[in-house]
PDB file of C-alpha atoms in Angstrom:
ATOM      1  CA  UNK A   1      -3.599  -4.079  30.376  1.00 50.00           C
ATOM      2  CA  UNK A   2      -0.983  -5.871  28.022  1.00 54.00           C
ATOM      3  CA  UNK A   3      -0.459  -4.916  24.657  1.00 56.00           C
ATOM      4  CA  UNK A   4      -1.223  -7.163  21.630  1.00 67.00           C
ATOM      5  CA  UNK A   5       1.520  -9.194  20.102  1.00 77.00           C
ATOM      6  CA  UNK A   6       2.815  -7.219  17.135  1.00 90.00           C
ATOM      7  CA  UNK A   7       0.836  -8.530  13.525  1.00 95.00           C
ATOM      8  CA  UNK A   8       3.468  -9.641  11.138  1.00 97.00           C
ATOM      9  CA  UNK A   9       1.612  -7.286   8.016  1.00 98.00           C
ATOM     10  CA  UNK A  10       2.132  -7.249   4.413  1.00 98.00           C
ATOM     11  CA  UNK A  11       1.763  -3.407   3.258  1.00 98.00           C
ATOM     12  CA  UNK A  12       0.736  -3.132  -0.711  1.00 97.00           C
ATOM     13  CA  UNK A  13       0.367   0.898  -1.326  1.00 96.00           C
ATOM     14  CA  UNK A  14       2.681   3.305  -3.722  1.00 93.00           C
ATOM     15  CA  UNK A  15       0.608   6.476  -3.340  1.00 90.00           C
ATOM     16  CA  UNK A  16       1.775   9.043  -0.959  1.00 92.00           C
ATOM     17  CA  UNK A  17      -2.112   8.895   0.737  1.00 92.00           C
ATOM     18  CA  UNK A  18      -0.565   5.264   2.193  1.00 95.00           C
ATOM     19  CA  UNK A  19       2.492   6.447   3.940  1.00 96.00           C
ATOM     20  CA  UNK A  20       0.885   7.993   7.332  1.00 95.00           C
ATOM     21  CA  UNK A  21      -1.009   4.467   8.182  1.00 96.00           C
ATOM     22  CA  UNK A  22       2.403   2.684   6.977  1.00 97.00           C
ATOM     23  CA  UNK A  23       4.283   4.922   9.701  1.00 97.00           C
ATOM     24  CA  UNK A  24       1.639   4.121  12.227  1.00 96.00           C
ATOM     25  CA  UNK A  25       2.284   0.754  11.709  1.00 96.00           C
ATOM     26  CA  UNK A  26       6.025   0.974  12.104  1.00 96.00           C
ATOM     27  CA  UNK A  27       5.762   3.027  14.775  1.00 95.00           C
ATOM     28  CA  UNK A  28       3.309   0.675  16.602  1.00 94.00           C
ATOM     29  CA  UNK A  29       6.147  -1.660  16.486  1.00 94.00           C
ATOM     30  CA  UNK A  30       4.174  -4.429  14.068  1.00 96.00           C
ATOM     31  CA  UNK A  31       6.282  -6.714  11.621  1.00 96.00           C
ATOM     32  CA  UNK A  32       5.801  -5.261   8.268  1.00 98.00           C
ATOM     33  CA  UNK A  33       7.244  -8.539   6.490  1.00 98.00           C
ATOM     34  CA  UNK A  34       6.728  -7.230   3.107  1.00 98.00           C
ATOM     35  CA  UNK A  35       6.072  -3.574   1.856  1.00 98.00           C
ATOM     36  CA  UNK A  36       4.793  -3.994  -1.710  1.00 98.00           C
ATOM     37  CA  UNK A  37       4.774  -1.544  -3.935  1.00 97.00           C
ATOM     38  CA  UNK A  38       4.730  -0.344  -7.865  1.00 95.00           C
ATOM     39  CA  UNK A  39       8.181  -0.623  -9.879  1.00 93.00           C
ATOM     40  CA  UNK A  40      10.175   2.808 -10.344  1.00 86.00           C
ATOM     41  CA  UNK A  41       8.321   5.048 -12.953  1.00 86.00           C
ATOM     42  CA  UNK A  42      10.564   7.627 -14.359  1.00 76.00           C
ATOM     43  CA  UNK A  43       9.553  11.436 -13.266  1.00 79.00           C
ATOM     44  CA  UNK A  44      11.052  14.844 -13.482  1.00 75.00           C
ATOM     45  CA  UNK A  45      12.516  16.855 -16.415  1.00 83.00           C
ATOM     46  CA  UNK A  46      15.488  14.242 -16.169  1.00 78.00           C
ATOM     47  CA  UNK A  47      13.099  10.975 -16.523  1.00 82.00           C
ATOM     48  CA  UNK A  48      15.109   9.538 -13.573  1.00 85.00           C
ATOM     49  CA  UNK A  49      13.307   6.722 -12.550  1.00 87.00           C
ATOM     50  CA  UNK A  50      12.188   7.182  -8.993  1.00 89.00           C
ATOM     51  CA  UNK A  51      10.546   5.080  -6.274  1.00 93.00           C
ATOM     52  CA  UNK A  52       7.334   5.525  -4.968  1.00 94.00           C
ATOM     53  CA  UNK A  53       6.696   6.863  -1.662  1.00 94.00           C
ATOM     54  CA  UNK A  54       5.941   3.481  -0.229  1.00 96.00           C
ATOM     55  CA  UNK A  55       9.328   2.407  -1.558  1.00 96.00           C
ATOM     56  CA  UNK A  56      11.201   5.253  -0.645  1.00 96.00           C
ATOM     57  CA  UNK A  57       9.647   4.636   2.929  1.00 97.00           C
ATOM     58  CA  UNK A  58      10.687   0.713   2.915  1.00 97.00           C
ATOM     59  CA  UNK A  59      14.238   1.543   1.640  1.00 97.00           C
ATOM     60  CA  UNK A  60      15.053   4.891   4.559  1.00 97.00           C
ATOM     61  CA  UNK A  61      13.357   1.841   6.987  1.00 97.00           C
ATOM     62  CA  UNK A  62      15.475  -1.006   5.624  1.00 97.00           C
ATOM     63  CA  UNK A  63      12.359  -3.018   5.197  1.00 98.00           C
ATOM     64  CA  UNK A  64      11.790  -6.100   2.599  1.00 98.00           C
ATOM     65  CA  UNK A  65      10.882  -4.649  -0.185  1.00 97.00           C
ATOM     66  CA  UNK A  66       8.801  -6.008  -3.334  1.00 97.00           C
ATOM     67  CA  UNK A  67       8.298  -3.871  -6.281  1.00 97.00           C
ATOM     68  CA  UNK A  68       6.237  -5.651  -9.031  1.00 96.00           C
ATOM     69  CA  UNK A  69       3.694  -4.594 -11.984  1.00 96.00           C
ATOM     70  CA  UNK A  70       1.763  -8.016 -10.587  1.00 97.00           C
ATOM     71  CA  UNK A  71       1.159  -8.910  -7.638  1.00 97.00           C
ATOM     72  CA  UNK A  72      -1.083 -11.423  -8.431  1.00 97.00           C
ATOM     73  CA  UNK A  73       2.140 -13.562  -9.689  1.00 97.00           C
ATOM     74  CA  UNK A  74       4.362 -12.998  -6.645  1.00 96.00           C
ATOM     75  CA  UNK A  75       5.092 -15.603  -3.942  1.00 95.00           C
ATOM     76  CA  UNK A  76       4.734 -13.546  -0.677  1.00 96.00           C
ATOM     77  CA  UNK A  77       5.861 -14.453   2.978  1.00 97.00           C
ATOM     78  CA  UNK A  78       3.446 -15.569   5.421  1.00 97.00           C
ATOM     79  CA  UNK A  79       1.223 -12.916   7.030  1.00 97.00           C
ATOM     80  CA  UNK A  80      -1.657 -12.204   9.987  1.00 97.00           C
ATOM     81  CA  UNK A  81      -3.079  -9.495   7.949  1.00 97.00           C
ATOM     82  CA  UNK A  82      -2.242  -7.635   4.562  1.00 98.00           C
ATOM     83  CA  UNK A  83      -3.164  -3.824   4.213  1.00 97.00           C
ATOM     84  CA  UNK A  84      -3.807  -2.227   1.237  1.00 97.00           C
ATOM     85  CA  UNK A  85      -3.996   1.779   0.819  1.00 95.00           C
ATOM     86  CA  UNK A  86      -3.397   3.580  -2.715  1.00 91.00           C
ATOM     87  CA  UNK A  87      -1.838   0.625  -4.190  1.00 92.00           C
ATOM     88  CA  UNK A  88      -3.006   0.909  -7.984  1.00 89.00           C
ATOM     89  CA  UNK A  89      -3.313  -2.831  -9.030  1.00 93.00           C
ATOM     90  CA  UNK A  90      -6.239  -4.999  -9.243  1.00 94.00           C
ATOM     91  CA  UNK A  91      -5.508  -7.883  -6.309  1.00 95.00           C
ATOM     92  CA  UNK A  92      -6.821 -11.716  -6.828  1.00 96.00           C
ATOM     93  CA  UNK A  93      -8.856 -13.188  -4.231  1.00 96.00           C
ATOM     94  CA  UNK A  94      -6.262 -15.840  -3.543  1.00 96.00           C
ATOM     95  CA  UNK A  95      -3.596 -12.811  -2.887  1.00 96.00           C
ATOM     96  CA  UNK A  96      -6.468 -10.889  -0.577  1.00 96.00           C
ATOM     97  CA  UNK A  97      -7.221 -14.214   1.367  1.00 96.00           C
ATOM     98  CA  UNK A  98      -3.521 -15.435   1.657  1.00 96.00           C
ATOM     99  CA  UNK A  99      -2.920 -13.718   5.175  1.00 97.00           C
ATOM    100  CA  UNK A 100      -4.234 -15.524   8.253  1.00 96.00           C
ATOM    101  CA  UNK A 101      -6.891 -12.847   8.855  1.00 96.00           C
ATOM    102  CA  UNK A 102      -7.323 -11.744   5.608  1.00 96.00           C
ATOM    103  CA  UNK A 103      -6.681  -8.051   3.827  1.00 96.00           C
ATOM    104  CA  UNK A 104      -7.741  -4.988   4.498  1.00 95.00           C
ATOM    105  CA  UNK A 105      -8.464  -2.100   1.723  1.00 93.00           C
ATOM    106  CA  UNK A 106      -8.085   1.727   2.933  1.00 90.00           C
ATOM    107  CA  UNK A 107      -9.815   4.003   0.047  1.00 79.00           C
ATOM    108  CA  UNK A 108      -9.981   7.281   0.334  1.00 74.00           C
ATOM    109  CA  UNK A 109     -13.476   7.985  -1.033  1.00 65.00           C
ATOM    110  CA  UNK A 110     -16.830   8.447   0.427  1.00 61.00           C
ATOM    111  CA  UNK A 111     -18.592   6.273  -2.070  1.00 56.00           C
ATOM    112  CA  UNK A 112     -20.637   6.299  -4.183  1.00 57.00           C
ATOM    113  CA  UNK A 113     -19.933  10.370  -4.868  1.00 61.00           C
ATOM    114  CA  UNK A 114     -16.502  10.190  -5.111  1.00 58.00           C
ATOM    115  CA  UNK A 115     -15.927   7.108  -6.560  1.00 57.00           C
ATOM    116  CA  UNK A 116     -13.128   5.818  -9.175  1.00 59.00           C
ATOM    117  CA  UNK A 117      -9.251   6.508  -9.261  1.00 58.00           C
ATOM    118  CA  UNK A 118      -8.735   9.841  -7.957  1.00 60.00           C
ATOM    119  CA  UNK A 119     -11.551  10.489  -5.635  1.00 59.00           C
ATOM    120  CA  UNK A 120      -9.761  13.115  -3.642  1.00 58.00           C
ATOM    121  CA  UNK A 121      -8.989  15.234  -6.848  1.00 58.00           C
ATOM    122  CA  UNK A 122     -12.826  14.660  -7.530  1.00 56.00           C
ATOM    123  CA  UNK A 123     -14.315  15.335  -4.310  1.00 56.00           C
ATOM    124  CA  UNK A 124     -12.195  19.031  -4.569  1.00 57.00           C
ATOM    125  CA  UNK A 125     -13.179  20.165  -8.550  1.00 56.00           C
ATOM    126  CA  UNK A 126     -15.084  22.461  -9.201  1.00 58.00           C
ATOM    127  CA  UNK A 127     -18.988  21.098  -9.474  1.00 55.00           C
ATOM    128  CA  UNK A 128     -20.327  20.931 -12.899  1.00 52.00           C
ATOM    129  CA  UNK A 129     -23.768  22.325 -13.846  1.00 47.00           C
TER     130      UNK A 129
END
């Protein structure tokens, strides 16, 4: 059995929850032509602005890296299929339907329960009466 030609992917995710599928897909040996992700936010008692995960991933990994506040406004390279995990922005449909076979959105909730922005941190508080 042959393998399937690597997918030239864009990756949008800045969460930490994204970085095991983004490794898989390195390590799978697909094109990741774009990793997108949120701009530096400052953190620590030092306010030194730091990169995401996803960026800090793309930059050890030498990958192209995009970090915008809007991706809706961003010309992007072409694409089989764009994955999206943890990525905090709200994507247009003619971002999502850019790639040749579309985009794909990896949430970590079991909806509807868990739904919203944190559905992990959710899903593990304390019930309330």
């Amino acid at each position: 059995m042959t393998s399937p030609l690597p997918l030239r992917i864009l990756f949008a995710g800045a969460g930490e929850f994204g970085l095991p599928t983004l490794r898989a897909l390195y390590d799978a040996g697909h094109q990741l032509v774009q990793i997108i992700s949120q701009p530096d936010r400052p953190a620590g008692r030092g306010r030194q602005l730091t990169p995401t995960p996803i960026s800090q991933f793309a930059i050890e990994k030498n990958l192209p890296l995009l970090r915008t506040s809007d991706i809706n406004k961003e010309s992007l390279p072409p694409a089989d299929v764009m994955v999206v995990i943890a990525f905090g922005q709200k994507i247009a449909t003619h971002i999502t339907e850019y790639p040749r076979l579309g985009s794909i959105n990896l949430h970590a909730s079991r909806l509807p329960k868990f739904r919203g922005a944190a559905p992990i941190n959710h899903a593990s508080s304390p019930v309330k009466p």
